[in-house]
Amino acid sequence: QSALTQPVSVSGSPGQSITISCTGTSSDVGGYNYVSWYQQHPGKAPKLMIYDVTNRPSGVSNRFSGSKSGNTASLTISGLQAEDEADYYCSSYTSSSTTYVFGTGTKVTVL
Amino acid sequence: EVQLLESGGGLVQPGGSLRLSCAVSGFTFTNYAMNWVRQAPGKGLEWVSAISTSGSNTYYADSVRGRFTISRDNSKNTLYLQMNSLRAEDTAVYYCAKKEYHRTTLWGQGTLVTVSS
């Protein structure tokens, strides 16, 4: 099972909005509404930011939002802040034998 | 306090074995499926394995199937990962994680496994 495809890096200035894409296939992203997004700061464990494509866990800022179109899911961060600088990974349920697959990861830089 | 505490990592030679443990506290362990996820140094996340609440159903990534075995002891609130026939490419931080439906809601801090001669 191949990893989902994400851009290597995305950057933006404070206050701007950025969008990270996550492209898979009809066997994973396109076939199920089970896409999650995780934030990881250096040396730290990942943190769940979005689940089931659009849902935000309690405690996660509403500046984070998720969407999906076809085989591509997206994470949008609005009102970019310095603390949003981190690595972001998408993940999806997959009908292949591996069950779950992560994206390649995107480094977000706040300029 | 909700906590997942991994242990058992270390340096092992290629072809060797290691057993990782994850002690869980702060939530009802028996109610949740669990995952192992790993991250090679400087690389991205890779889902490794999952286990159902009772332990009767287990799932593996193609890269570890046949070499790794996930298990749990619900009486001890502990998750395990038995790793055999280890390879250099298995070198990674291994995270224990709480699974809720199709998402991972809580992660441990990880334990480093280094496979090298």
Short mmCIF file of C-alpha atoms in Angstrom, two decimals:
data_model
loop_
_atom_site.label_atom_id
_atom_site.label_comp_id
_atom_site.label_asym_id
_atom_site.label_seq_id
_atom_site.Cartn_x
_atom_site.Cartn_y
_atom_site.Cartn_z
CA GLN A 1 0.00 0.00 0.00
CA SER A 2 1.55 3.32 -1.06
CA ALA A 3 1.50 6.36 1.18
CA LEU A 4 -0.98 9.12 0.43
CA THR A 5 0.58 12.05 -1.43
CA GLN A 6 1.05 15.39 0.32
CA PRO A 7 3.11 18.44 -0.67
CA VAL A 8 6.51 18.49 1.00
CA SER A 9 6.07 21.99 2.35
CA VAL A 10 3.55 24.82 2.58
CA SER A 11 4.21 28.25 3.97
CA GLY A 12 2.26 31.37 4.82
CA SER A 13 2.44 34.61 6.75
CA PRO A 14 0.72 35.12 10.10
CA GLY A 15 -3.00 35.66 9.63
CA GLN A 16 -3.11 34.07 6.19
CA SER A 17 -4.85 30.83 5.26
CA ILE A 18 -3.10 27.79 3.86
CA THR A 19 -4.36 24.48 2.50
CA ILE A 20 -2.62 21.11 2.56
CA SER A 21 -3.75 18.46 0.10
CA CYS A 22 -3.76 14.69 0.57
CA THR A 23 -4.24 12.60 -2.55
CA GLY A 24 -5.07 8.92 -2.54
CA THR A 25 -7.23 6.55 -4.55
CA SER A 26 -10.77 5.24 -4.63
CA SER A 27 -9.61 2.46 -2.29
CA ASP A 28 -8.82 4.88 0.50
CA VAL A 29 -9.48 8.66 0.50
CA GLY A 30 -12.06 8.53 -2.27
CA GLY A 31 -13.87 5.47 -1.01
CA TYR A 32 -14.44 6.31 2.64
CA ASN A 33 -15.09 9.33 4.83
CA TYR A 34 -12.41 8.19 7.27
CA VAL A 35 -9.68 10.76 6.68
CA SER A 36 -7.85 12.11 9.72
CA TRP A 37 -5.25 14.84 10.09
CA TYR A 38 -2.44 14.93 12.65
CA GLN A 39 -0.12 17.72 13.77
CA GLN A 40 3.38 16.89 14.98
CA HIS A 41 5.82 19.32 16.51
CA PRO A 42 9.53 18.36 16.52
CA GLY A 43 10.31 15.68 19.05
CA LYS A 44 6.68 15.34 20.08
CA ALA A 45 3.95 12.77 19.55
CA PRO A 46 1.33 13.47 16.89
CA LYS A 47 -1.95 15.13 17.83
CA LEU A 48 -5.32 14.52 16.18
CA MET A 49 -6.65 17.70 14.54
CA ILE A 50 -9.45 16.48 12.22
CA TYR A 51 -11.27 13.14 11.92
CA ASP A 52 -13.82 11.68 9.54
CA VAL A 53 -12.86 14.33 6.94
CA THR A 54 -14.48 17.34 8.60
CA ASN A 55 -14.82 16.80 12.36
CA ARG A 56 -12.74 18.61 14.96
CA PRO A 57 -11.99 16.98 18.34
CA SER A 58 -12.82 18.93 21.44
CA GLY A 59 -10.10 21.46 22.21
CA VAL A 60 -8.84 21.89 18.65
CA SER A 61 -9.07 25.44 17.34
CA ASN A 62 -11.81 26.17 14.80
CA ARG A 63 -9.07 27.66 12.63
CA PHE A 64 -8.52 24.09 11.46
CA SER A 65 -10.98 22.64 8.97
CA GLY A 66 -11.11 19.63 6.66
CA SER A 67 -12.79 18.76 3.38
CA LYS A 68 -12.71 16.18 0.61
CA SER A 69 -13.34 16.07 -3.11
CA GLY A 70 -12.98 12.81 -4.97
CA ASN A 71 -9.68 11.17 -4.08
CA THR A 72 -8.20 14.30 -2.48
CA ALA A 73 -8.70 15.50 1.07
CA SER A 74 -7.62 18.91 2.31
CA LEU A 75 -6.71 20.56 5.60
CA THR A 76 -7.12 24.33 5.79
CA ILE A 77 -5.54 26.42 8.52
CA SER A 78 -6.98 29.91 8.68
CA GLY A 79 -5.55 32.84 10.62
CA LEU A 80 -2.12 31.20 10.59
CA GLN A 81 -0.20 31.52 13.86
CA ALA A 82 3.40 30.85 14.81
CA GLU A 83 2.37 27.83 16.88
CA ASP A 84 0.91 26.19 13.78
CA GLU A 85 4.43 25.63 12.46
CA ALA A 86 4.74 21.84 12.50
CA ASP A 87 4.52 18.72 10.36
CA TYR A 88 1.05 17.61 9.27
CA TYR A 89 0.02 14.11 8.23
CA CYS A 90 -3.20 12.84 6.74
CA SER A 91 -4.39 9.29 7.23
CA SER A 92 -7.14 7.21 5.71
CA TYR A 93 -8.81 3.88 6.14
CA THR A 94 -8.01 1.68 3.15
CA SER A 95 -9.71 -1.39 1.79
CA SER A 96 -6.34 -2.93 1.03
CA SER A 97 -4.83 -5.36 3.51
CA THR A 98 -2.89 -2.75 5.42
CA THR A 99 -6.09 -1.22 6.86
CA TYR A 100 -4.71 2.28 7.36
CA VAL A 101 -2.30 4.47 5.43
CA PHE A 102 -0.62 7.76 6.27
CA GLY A 103 0.32 10.60 3.99
CA THR A 104 3.90 11.55 3.19
CA GLY A 105 3.72 14.56 5.49
CA THR A 106 3.82 18.32 4.97
CA LYS A 107 6.01 20.81 6.76
CA VAL A 108 4.15 24.03 7.48
CA THR A 109 6.30 27.12 7.88
CA VAL A 110 5.01 30.41 9.25
CA LEU A 111 6.99 33.16 7.59
CA GLU B 1 -4.47 11.36 34.03
CA VAL B 2 -4.71 9.60 30.68
CA GLN B 3 -1.37 8.05 29.82
CA LEU B 4 0.21 5.60 27.38
CA LEU B 5 3.74 4.63 28.38
CA GLU B 6 5.84 2.63 25.93
CA SER B 7 8.89 0.62 26.96
CA GLY B 8 11.15 -2.09 25.63
CA GLY B 9 12.97 -0.22 22.90
CA GLY B 10 16.71 -0.37 22.43
CA LEU B 11 19.54 -1.54 20.22
CA VAL B 12 19.23 -4.95 18.58
CA GLN B 13 21.19 -6.72 15.88
CA PRO B 14 19.66 -7.53 12.49
CA GLY B 15 17.70 -10.75 12.73
CA GLY B 16 17.10 -10.26 16.42
CA SER B 17 13.91 -9.87 18.43
CA LEU B 18 12.42 -7.29 20.75
CA ARG B 19 9.14 -6.96 22.62
CA LEU B 20 7.60 -3.55 23.14
CA SER B 21 5.09 -2.87 25.89
CA CYS B 22 2.60 -0.05 26.35
CA ALA B 23 1.11 0.48 29.80
CA VAL B 24 -2.20 2.31 29.70
CA SER B 25 -3.85 4.32 32.46
CA GLY B 26 -6.63 6.89 32.79
CA PHE B 27 -9.21 5.23 30.54
CA THR B 28 -10.97 1.88 30.27
CA PHE B 29 -8.45 -0.08 28.22
CA THR B 30 -10.85 -2.91 27.42
CA ASN B 31 -13.20 -0.53 25.60
CA TYR B 32 -10.72 0.54 22.94
CA ALA B 33 -8.90 -0.96 20.01
CA MET B 34 -5.23 -0.01 19.86
CA ASN B 35 -2.62 0.80 17.23
CA TRP B 36 1.14 0.71 16.86
CA VAL B 37 2.53 3.42 14.58
CA ARG B 38 6.21 3.99 13.83
CA GLN B 39 8.38 6.81 12.54
CA ALA B 40 11.85 6.24 11.13
CA PRO B 41 14.39 8.97 11.97
CA GLY B 42 13.58 12.09 9.95
CA LYS B 43 10.77 10.31 8.11
CA GLY B 44 6.98 10.21 8.14
CA LEU B 45 4.48 8.16 10.09
CA GLU B 46 3.80 4.54 9.17
CA TRP B 47 0.87 2.54 10.53
CA VAL B 48 2.18 -0.82 11.77
CA SER B 49 -0.55 -2.83 13.44
CA ALA B 50 -3.94 -2.74 15.15
CA ILE B 51 -5.80 -4.97 17.58
CA SER B 52 -9.46 -5.18 18.56
CA THR B 53 -10.76 -4.69 22.08
CA SER B 54 -10.73 -8.40 22.92
CA GLY B 55 -7.57 -9.16 20.99
CA SER B 56 -9.35 -11.60 18.72
CA ASN B 57 -8.79 -9.50 15.59
CA THR B 58 -5.35 -8.26 14.54
CA TYR B 59 -4.17 -6.32 11.50
CA TYR B 60 -0.71 -5.67 10.08
CA ALA B 61 1.05 -3.54 7.50
CA ASP B 62 2.51 -5.55 4.64
CA SER B 63 6.01 -4.49 5.74
CA VAL B 64 5.76 -6.31 9.08
CA ARG B 65 3.23 -9.09 8.48
CA GLY B 66 4.69 -12.45 9.46
CA ARG B 67 7.44 -10.88 11.58
CA PHE B 68 5.55 -8.78 14.13
CA THR B 69 2.77 -9.88 16.48
CA ILE B 70 0.45 -7.50 18.31
CA SER B 71 -1.28 -8.64 21.50
CA ARG B 72 -2.87 -7.24 24.63
CA ASP B 73 -3.43 -8.25 28.23
CA ASN B 74 -6.63 -6.57 29.34
CA SER B 75 -6.08 -7.68 32.94
CA LYS B 76 -2.84 -5.70 32.99
CA ASN B 77 -3.99 -2.76 30.81
CA THR B 78 -1.01 -3.44 28.57
CA LEU B 79 -0.45 -3.59 24.82
CA TYR B 80 2.45 -5.49 23.28
CA LEU B 81 4.33 -5.70 20.02
CA GLN B 82 6.58 -8.74 19.53
CA MET B 83 9.09 -7.98 16.80
CA ASN B 84 11.10 -10.82 15.24
CA SER B 85 13.53 -11.02 12.33
CA LEU B 86 14.29 -7.35 12.72
CA ARG B 87 15.81 -5.42 9.82
CA ALA B 88 17.65 -2.12 9.57
CA GLU B 89 14.54 -0.58 8.01
CA ASP B 90 12.58 -1.33 11.21
CA THR B 91 14.65 1.33 13.00
CA ALA B 92 12.13 3.88 14.23
CA VAL B 93 10.31 5.41 17.15
CA TYR B 94 7.36 3.16 17.90
CA TYR B 95 4.20 4.82 19.19
CA CYS B 96 1.40 3.09 21.04
CA ALA B 97 -1.92 4.79 20.27
CA LYS B 98 -5.57 4.65 21.31
CA LYS B 99 -7.92 3.96 18.45
CA GLU B 100 -11.51 5.22 18.28
CA TYR B 101 -13.42 4.05 15.22
CA HIS B 102 -11.19 5.10 12.30
CA ARG B 103 -9.05 7.65 14.09
CA THR B 104 -6.18 7.66 16.56
CA THR B 105 -7.09 9.92 19.41
CA LEU B 106 -4.21 9.57 21.85
CA TRP B 107 -0.54 8.77 21.39
CA GLY B 108 2.23 7.76 23.75
CA GLN B 109 5.61 9.46 23.67
CA GLY B 110 7.22 6.60 21.80
CA THR B 111 10.13 4.21 22.28
CA LEU B 112 13.14 4.08 19.98
CA VAL B 113 14.12 0.81 18.33
CA THR B 114 17.50 0.72 16.59
CA VAL B 115 18.43 -2.25 14.45
CA SER B 116 22.15 -2.24 13.78
CA SER B 117 25.22 -4.45 14.03
#
